[in-house]
Short mmCIF file of C-alpha atoms in Angstrom, two decimals:
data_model
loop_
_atom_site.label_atom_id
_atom_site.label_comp_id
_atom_site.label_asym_id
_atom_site.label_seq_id
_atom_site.Cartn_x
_atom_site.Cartn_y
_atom_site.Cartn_z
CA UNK A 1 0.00 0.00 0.00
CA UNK A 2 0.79 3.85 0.26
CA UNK A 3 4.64 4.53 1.79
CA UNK A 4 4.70 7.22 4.61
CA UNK A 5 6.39 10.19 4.41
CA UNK A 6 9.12 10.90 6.60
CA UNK A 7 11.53 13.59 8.16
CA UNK A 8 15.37 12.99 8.55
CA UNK A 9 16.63 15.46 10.88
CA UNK A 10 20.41 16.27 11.93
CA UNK A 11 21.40 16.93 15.51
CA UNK A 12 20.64 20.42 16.53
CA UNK A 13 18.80 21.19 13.49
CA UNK A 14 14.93 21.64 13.25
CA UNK A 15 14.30 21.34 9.68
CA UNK A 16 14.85 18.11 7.57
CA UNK A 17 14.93 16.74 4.18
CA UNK A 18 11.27 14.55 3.73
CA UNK A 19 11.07 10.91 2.43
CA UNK A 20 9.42 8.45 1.53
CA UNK A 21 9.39 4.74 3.24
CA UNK A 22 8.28 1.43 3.61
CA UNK A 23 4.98 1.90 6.14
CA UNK A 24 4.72 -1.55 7.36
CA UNK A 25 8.57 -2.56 7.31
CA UNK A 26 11.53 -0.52 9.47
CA UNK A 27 13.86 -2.79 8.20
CA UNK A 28 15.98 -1.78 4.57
CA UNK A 29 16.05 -5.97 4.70
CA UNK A 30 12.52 -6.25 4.00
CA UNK A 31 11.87 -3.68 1.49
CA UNK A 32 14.17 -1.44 0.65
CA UNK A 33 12.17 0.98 -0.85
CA UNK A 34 12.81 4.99 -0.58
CA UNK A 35 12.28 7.81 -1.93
CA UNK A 36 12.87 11.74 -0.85
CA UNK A 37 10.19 13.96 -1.87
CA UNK A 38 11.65 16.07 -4.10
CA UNK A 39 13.47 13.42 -5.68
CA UNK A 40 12.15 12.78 -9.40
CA UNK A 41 11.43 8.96 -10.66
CA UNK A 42 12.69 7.70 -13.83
CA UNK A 43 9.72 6.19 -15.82
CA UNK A 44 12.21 3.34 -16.38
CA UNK A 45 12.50 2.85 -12.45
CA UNK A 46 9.10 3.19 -12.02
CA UNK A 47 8.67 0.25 -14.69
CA UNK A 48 10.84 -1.66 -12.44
CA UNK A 49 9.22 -1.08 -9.45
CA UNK A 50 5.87 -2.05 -11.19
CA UNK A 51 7.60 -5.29 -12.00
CA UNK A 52 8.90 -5.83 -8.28
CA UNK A 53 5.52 -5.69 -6.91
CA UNK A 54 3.60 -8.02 -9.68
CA UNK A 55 6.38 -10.58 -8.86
CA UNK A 56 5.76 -10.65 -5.11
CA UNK A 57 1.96 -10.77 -5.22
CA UNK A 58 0.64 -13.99 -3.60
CA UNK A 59 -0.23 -17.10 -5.81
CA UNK A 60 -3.93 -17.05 -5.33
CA UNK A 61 -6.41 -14.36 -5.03
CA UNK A 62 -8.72 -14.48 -1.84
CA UNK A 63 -11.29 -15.28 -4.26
CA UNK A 64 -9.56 -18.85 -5.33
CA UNK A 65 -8.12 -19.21 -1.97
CA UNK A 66 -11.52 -19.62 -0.49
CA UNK A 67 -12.39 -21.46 -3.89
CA UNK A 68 -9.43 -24.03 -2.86
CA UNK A 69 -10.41 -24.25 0.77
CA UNK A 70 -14.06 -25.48 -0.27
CA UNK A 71 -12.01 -28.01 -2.32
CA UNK A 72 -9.85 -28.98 0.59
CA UNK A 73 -12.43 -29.74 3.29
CA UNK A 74 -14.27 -32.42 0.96
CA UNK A 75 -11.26 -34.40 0.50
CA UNK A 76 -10.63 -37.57 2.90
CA UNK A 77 -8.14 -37.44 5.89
CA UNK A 78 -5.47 -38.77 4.05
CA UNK A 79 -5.19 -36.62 1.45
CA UNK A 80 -5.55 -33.09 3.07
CA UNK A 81 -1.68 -32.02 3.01
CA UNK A 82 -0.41 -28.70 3.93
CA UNK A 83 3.30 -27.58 2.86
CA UNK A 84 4.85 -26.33 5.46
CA UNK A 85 7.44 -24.39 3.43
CA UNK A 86 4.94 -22.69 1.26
CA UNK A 87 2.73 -22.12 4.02
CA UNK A 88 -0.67 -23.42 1.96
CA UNK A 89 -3.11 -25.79 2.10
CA UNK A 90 -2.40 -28.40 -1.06
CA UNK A 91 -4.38 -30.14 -3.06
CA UNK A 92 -3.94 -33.26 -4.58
CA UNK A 93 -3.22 -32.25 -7.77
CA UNK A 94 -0.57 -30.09 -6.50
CA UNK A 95 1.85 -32.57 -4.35
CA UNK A 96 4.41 -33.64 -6.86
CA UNK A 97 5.61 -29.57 -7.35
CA UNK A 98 6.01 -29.63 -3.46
CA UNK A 99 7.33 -33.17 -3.32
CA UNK A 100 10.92 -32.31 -1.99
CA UNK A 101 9.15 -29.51 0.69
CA UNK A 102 8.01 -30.42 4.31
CA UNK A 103 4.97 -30.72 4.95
CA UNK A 104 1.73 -31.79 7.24
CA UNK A 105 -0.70 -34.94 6.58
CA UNK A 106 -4.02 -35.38 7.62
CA UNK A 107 -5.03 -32.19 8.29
CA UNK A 108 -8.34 -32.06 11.05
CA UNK A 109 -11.20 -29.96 10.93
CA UNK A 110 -9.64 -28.28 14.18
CA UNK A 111 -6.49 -27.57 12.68
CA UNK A 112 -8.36 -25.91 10.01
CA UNK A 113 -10.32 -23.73 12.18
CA UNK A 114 -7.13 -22.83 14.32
CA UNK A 115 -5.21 -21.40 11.72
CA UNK A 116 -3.10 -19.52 13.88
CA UNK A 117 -1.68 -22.42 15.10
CA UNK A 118 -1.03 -24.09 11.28
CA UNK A 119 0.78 -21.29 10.28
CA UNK A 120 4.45 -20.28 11.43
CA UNK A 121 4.01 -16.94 13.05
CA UNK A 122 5.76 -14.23 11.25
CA UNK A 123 7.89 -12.89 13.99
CA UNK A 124 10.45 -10.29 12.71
CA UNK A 125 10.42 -7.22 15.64
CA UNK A 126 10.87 -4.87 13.06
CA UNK A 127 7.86 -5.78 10.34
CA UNK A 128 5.61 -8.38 11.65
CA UNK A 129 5.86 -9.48 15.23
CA UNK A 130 3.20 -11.83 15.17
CA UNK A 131 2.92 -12.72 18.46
CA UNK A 132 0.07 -14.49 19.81
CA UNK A 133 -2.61 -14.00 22.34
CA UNK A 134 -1.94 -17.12 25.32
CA UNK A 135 -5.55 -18.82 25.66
CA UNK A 136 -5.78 -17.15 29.11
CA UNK A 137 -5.90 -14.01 27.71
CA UNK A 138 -7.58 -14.80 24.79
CA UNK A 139 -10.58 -16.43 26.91
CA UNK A 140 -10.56 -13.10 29.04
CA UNK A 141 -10.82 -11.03 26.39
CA UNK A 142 -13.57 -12.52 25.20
CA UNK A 143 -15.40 -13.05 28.06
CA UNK A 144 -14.99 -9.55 28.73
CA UNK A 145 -16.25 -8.41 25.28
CA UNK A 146 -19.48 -10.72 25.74
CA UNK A 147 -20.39 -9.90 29.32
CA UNK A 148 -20.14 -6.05 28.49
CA UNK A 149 -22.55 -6.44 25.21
CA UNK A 150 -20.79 -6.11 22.46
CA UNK A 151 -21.92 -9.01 19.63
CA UNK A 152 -19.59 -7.69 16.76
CA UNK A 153 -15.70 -7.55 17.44
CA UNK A 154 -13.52 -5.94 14.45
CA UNK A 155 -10.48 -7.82 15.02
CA UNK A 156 -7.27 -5.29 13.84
CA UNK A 157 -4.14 -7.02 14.25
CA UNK A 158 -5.70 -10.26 16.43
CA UNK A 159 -6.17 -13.45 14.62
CA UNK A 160 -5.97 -15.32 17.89
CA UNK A 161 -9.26 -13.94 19.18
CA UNK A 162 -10.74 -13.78 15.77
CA UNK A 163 -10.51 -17.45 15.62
CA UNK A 164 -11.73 -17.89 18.82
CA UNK A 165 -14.74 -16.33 18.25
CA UNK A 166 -15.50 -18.06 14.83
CA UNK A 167 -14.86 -21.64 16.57
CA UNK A 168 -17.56 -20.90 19.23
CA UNK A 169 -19.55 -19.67 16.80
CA UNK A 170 -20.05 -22.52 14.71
CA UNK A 171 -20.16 -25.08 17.71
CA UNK A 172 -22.47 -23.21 20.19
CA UNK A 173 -25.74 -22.18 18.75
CA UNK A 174 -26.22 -19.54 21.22
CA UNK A 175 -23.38 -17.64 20.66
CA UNK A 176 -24.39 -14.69 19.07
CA UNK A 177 -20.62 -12.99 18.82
CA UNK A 178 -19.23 -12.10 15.67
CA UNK A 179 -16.00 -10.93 14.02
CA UNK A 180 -13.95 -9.48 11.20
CA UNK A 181 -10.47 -10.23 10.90
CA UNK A 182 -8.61 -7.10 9.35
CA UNK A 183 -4.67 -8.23 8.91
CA UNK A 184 -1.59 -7.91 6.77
CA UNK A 185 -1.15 -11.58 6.82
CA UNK A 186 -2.68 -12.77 3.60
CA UNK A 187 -2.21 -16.79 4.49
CA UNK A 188 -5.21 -16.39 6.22
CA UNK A 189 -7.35 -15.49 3.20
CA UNK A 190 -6.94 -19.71 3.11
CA UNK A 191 -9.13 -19.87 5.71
CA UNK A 192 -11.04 -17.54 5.94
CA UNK A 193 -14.34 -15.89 3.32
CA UNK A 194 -13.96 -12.48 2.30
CA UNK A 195 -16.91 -11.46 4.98
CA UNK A 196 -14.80 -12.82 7.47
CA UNK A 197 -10.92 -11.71 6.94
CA UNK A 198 -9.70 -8.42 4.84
CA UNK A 199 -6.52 -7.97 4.10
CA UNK A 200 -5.20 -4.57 5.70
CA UNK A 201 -2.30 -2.66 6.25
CA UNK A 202 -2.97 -1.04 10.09
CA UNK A 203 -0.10 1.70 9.47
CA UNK A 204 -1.56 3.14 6.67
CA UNK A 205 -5.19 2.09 6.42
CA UNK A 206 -4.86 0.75 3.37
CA UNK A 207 -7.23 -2.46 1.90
CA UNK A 208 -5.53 -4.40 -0.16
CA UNK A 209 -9.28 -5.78 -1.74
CA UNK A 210 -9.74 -2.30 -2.59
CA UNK A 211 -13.22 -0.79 -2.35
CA UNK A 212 -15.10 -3.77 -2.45
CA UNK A 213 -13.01 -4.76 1.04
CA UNK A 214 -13.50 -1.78 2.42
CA UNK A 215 -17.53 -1.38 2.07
CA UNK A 216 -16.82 -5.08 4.18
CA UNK A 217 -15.73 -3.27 6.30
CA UNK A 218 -18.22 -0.53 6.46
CA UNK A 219 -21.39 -3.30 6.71
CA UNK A 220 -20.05 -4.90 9.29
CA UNK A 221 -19.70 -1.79 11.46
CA UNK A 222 -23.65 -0.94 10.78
CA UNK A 223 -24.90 -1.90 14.53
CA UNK A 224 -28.03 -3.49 13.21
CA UNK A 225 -30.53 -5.01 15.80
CA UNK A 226 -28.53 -2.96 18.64
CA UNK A 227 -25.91 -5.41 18.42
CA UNK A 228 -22.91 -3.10 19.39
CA UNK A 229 -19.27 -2.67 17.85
CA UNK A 230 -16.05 -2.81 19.13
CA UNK A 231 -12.28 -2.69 17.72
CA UNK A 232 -9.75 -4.81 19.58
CA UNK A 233 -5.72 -4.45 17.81
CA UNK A 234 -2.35 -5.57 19.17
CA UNK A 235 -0.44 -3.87 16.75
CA UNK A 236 2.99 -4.57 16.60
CA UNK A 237 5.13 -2.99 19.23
CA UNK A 238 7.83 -1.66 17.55
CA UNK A 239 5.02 0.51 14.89
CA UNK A 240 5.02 4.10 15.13
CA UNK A 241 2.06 5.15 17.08
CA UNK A 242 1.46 8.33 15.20
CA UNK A 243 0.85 6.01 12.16
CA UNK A 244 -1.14 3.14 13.90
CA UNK A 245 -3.69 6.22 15.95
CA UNK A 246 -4.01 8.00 12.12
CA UNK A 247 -5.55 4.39 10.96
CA UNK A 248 -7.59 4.17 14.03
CA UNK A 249 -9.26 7.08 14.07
CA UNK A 250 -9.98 6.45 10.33
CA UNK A 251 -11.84 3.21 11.31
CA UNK A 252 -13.48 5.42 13.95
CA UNK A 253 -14.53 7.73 11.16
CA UNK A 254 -16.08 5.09 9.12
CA UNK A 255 -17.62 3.70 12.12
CA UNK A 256 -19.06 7.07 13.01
CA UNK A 257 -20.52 7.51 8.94
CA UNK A 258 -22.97 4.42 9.89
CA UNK A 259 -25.24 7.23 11.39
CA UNK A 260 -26.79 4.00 12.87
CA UNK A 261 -27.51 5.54 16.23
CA UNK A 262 -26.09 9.18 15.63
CA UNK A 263 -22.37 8.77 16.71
CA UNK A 264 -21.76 12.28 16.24
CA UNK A 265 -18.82 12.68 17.92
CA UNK A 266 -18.18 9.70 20.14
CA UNK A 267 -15.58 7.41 19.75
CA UNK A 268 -15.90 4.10 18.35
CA UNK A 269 -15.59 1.75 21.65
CA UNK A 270 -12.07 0.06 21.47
CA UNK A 271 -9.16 -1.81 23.35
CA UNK A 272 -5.49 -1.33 22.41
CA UNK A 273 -3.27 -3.42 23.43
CA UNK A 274 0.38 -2.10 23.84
CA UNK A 275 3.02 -2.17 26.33
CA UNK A 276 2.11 0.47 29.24
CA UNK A 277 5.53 2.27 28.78
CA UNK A 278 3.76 3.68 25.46
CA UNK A 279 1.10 5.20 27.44
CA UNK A 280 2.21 8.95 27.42
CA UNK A 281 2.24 8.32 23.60
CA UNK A 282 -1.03 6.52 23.03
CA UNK A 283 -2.59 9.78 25.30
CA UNK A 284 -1.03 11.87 23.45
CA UNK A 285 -3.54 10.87 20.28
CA UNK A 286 -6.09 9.34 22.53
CA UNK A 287 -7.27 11.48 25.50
CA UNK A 288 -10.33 9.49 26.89
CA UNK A 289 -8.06 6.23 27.06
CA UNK A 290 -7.37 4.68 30.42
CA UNK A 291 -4.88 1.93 30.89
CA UNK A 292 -6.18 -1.21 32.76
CA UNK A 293 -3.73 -2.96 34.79
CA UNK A 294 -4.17 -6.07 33.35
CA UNK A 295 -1.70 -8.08 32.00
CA UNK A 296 -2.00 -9.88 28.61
CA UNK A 297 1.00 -12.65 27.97
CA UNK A 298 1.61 -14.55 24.87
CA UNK A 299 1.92 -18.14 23.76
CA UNK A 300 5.39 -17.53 21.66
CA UNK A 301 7.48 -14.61 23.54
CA UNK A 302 9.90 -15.65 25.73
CA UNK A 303 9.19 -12.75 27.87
CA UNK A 304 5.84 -11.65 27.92
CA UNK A 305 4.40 -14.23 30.08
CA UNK A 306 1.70 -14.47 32.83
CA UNK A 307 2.80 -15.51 36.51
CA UNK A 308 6.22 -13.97 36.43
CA UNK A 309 7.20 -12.14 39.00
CA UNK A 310 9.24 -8.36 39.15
CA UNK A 311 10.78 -7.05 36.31
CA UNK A 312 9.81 -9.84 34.25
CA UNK A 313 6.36 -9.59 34.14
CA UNK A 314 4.52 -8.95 31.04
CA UNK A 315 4.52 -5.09 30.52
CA UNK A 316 1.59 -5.48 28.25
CA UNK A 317 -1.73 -3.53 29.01
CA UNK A 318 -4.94 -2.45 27.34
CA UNK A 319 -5.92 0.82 26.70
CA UNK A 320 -9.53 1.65 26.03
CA UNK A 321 -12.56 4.64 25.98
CA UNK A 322 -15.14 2.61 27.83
CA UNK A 323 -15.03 3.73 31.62
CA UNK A 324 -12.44 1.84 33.90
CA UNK A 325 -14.68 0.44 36.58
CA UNK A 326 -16.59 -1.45 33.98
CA UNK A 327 -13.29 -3.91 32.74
CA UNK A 328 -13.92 -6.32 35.43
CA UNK A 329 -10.43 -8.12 36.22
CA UNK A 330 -9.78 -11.84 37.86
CA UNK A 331 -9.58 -11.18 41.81
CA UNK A 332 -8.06 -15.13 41.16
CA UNK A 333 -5.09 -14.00 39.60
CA UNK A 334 -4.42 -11.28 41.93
CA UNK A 335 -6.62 -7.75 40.69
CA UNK A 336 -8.61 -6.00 43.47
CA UNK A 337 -11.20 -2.85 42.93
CA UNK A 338 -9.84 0.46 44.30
CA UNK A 339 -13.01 2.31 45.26
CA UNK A 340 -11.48 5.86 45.24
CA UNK A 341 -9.79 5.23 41.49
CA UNK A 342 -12.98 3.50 40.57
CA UNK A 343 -11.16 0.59 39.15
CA UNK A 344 -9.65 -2.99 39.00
CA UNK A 345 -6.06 -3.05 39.73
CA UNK A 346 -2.98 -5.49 40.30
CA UNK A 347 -2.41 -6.65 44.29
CA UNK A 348 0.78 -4.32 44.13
CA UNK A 349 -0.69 -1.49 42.97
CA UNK A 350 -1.35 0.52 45.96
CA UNK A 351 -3.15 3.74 46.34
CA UNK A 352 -1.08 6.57 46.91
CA UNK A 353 -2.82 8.87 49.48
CA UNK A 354 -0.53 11.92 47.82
CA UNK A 355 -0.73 11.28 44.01
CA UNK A 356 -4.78 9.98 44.98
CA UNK A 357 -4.16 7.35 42.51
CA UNK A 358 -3.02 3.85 42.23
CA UNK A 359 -0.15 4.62 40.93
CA UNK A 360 2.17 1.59 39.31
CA UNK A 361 2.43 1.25 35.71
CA UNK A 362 4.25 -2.70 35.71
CA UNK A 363 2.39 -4.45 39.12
CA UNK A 364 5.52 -3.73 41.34
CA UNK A 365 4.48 -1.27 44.32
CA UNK A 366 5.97 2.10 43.48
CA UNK A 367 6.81 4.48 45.96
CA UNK A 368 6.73 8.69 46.22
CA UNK A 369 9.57 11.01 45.96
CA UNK A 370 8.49 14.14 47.60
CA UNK A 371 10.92 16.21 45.47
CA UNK A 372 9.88 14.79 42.27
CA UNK A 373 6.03 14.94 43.69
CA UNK A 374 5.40 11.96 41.93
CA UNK A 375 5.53 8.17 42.66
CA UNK A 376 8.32 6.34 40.80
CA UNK A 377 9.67 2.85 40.30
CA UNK A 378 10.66 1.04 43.66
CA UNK A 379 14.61 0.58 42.28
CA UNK A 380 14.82 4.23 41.70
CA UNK A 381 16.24 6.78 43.75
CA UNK A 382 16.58 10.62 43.97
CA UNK A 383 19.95 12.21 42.41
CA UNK A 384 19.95 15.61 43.34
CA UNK A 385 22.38 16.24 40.21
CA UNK A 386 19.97 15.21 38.04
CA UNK A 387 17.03 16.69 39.65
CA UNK A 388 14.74 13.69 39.65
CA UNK A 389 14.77 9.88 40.09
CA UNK A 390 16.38 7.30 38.29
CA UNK A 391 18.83 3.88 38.86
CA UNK A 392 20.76 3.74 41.60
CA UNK A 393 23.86 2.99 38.83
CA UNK A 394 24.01 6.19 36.03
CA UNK A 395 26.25 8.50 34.66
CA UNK A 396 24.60 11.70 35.56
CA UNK A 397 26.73 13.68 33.10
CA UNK A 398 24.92 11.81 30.23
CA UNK A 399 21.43 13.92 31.50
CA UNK A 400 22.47 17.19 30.07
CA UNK A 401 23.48 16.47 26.47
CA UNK A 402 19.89 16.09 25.77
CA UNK A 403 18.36 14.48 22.71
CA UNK A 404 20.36 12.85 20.08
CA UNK A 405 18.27 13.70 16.98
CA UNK A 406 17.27 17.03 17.64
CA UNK A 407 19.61 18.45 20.64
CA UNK A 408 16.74 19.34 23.18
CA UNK A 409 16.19 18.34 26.74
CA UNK A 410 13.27 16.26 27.81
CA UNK A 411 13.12 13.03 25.84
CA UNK A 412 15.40 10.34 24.72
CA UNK A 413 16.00 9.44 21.23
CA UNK A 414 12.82 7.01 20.62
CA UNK A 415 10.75 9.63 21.67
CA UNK A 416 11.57 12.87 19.91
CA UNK A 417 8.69 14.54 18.09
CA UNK A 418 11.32 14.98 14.89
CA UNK A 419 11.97 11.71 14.56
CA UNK A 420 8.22 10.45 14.91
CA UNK A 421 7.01 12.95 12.59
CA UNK A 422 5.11 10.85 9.32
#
């Protein structure tokens, strides 16, 4: 889809030279395309882009990928096959041109209908990071979504839940949830119709099905029959937020066009997840959002795990519109209801009496710092060189040379407004 335009700055300077980039890949690695602004394009490079891109388009179309899945379910056990090089579901007709790949045999119903699980995840930090909801979280999500109303779930980023969802759907006649998978992985147009997954670029908003994806899209954010709408994304955590909110707030837009039930101006209900140490950032674009203390874990990062303890708990969170003392947490795992911040929080997150809020961003109990007049991590301390707390262990000279990219005071590198500027 579109590229995003871009600012490279020097140190000390505030203007710089615009270009274009990539928007879903950071890495040169994975596309290496760029382009400054001003720059004119040869018609013969142009050609060769052209060229580039028809050669990396997928095999099938979503149309004969759900073609081929009709094709696939019929056959017996023993001949459903899927190449696990090539990532797709085979048919019959197709073995002998993936006879020297790996692959799967007898491919269940259940494996089917658990895609995420079939397919490798795509885990590159810096383009995909496909890392997947644990079931815990998974089930608490959707618990959560059903016992506060809401029957249609547009799933940005989330193929875990989506599938979750479409499983209970088809076994339990009662359950009355539904949900739209938007996601840059095309595999799962295998799997999935084209009312139930879109192909989407979350960085830029673009549909890759073009307008007949998008008015998909649209439908299934009508709230017909008062069955009410919410967007649930993990995005990846090393995307620009600026880029990610832009694309949210366009989904908001076309949310708010349904004129359903007059939207006006309220915001389309929605949970982000992201690490909590993004939360300045995500308020920044946001306002109303509150971050729950919650913390979501993953089946395939090493890190980002439920149960831990300390530092190496998962520092991932959900941010959402809807008002906090309605997210309902597990007292079992350890989440209590403050009544003065009129919310669920972790068992270490004590109210501060001074800041008259519960105060800890990553379940440890935090502590106040009178001079700083603001609670901070417990393994922080004051240095009165450096006018505020940090670790015990630092070079305090390093506090006045400021920002790397632009010079200024205030902010580290990551989070300079020059640098973030699409």
């Amino acid at each position: 889809g579109p590229a995003l335009l871009f600012v490279k700055t020097s140190q000390g300077t505030e203007e710089g030279r615009r270009f274009y980039a990539c928007s879903a890949c950071r890495d040169r690695k994975d596309c290496n395309f760029f382009q400054w602004e001003d720059e004119k394009v040869s018609e013969a490079r142009l050609a060769a882009r052209e060229e580039y891109n028809r050669s990396h388009q997928p095999c099938f179309t979503h149309r004969q990928n759900v073609d081929r899945y009709k094709n696939f379910v019929l056959l017996p056990l023993s001949k459903r096959r899927f190449c696990q090089e090539c990532q797709q579901l085979l048919l019959p007709a197709e073995w002998k041109k993936h006879s020297d790949h790996q692959f799967l045999c007898d491919i269940t119903t259940a494996q089917l209908k658990s895609p995420s699980q079939l397919l490798y995840p795509l885990e590159n930090k810096k383009t995909n990071a496909q890392y997947l909801f644990a079931e815990r979280s998974c089930q608490f999500l959707l618990n959560l979504l059903t016992d506060l109303g809401f029957r249609r779930v547009l799933s940005v980023g989330t193929p875990r839940l989506h599938e979750m969802i479409q499983s209970k759907a088809s076994q339990e006649e009662e359950f009355n949830v539904r949900s739209l998978l938007l996601d840059i992985d095309f595999r799962y147009s295998q799997f999935y119709t084209e009312d139930e997954f879109c192909h989407y670029n979350m960085f830029n908003h673009h549909f890759f099905g073009g307008e007949t994806a998008r008015e998909t899209c649209r439908k299934f954010l009508c709230e017909e029959n008062g069955e009410r709408v919410i967007m649930v994304t993990d995005p990846p955590f090393g995307g620009l937020v600026e880029a990610l909110a832009s694309s949210f707030k366009k989904l908001m837009a076309m949310w708010r066009k349904t004129e359903k039930e007059g939207h006006d101006n309220r915001e389309m209900p929605m949970f982000w997840i992201f690490p909590y140490f993004f939360e300045s950032r995500i308020l920044d674009f946001f306002p109303s959002f509150s971050m729950m203390d919650y913390q979501v874990d993953y089946d395939n990062h090493a890190l980002y795990k439920h149960g831990k303890t300390g530092r190496r708990q998962s520092p991932v969170r959900i941010f959402t519109n809807l008002t906090p003392s309605m997210i309902v947490l597990p007292e079992e795992e350890g989440y209590r209801f403050c009544t003065v911040c009129q919310r669920y929080v972790s068992s270490g997150n004590q109210h501060c009496e001074i800041c008259n809020s519960c105060t800890s961003k990553d379940g440890r109990r935090w502590k106040h710092c009178v001079l700083c007049k603001k609670c901070v991590k417990p393994s922080w301390f004051h240095c009165n060189n450096c006018k505020c707390c940090t670790l015990e262990k630092h070079s305090c000279e390093k506090t006045d040379s400021g920002c790397f990219v632009c010079g200024k005071a205030g902010h580290k590198r990551s989070a300079c407004p020059s640098l973030s500027r699409s």
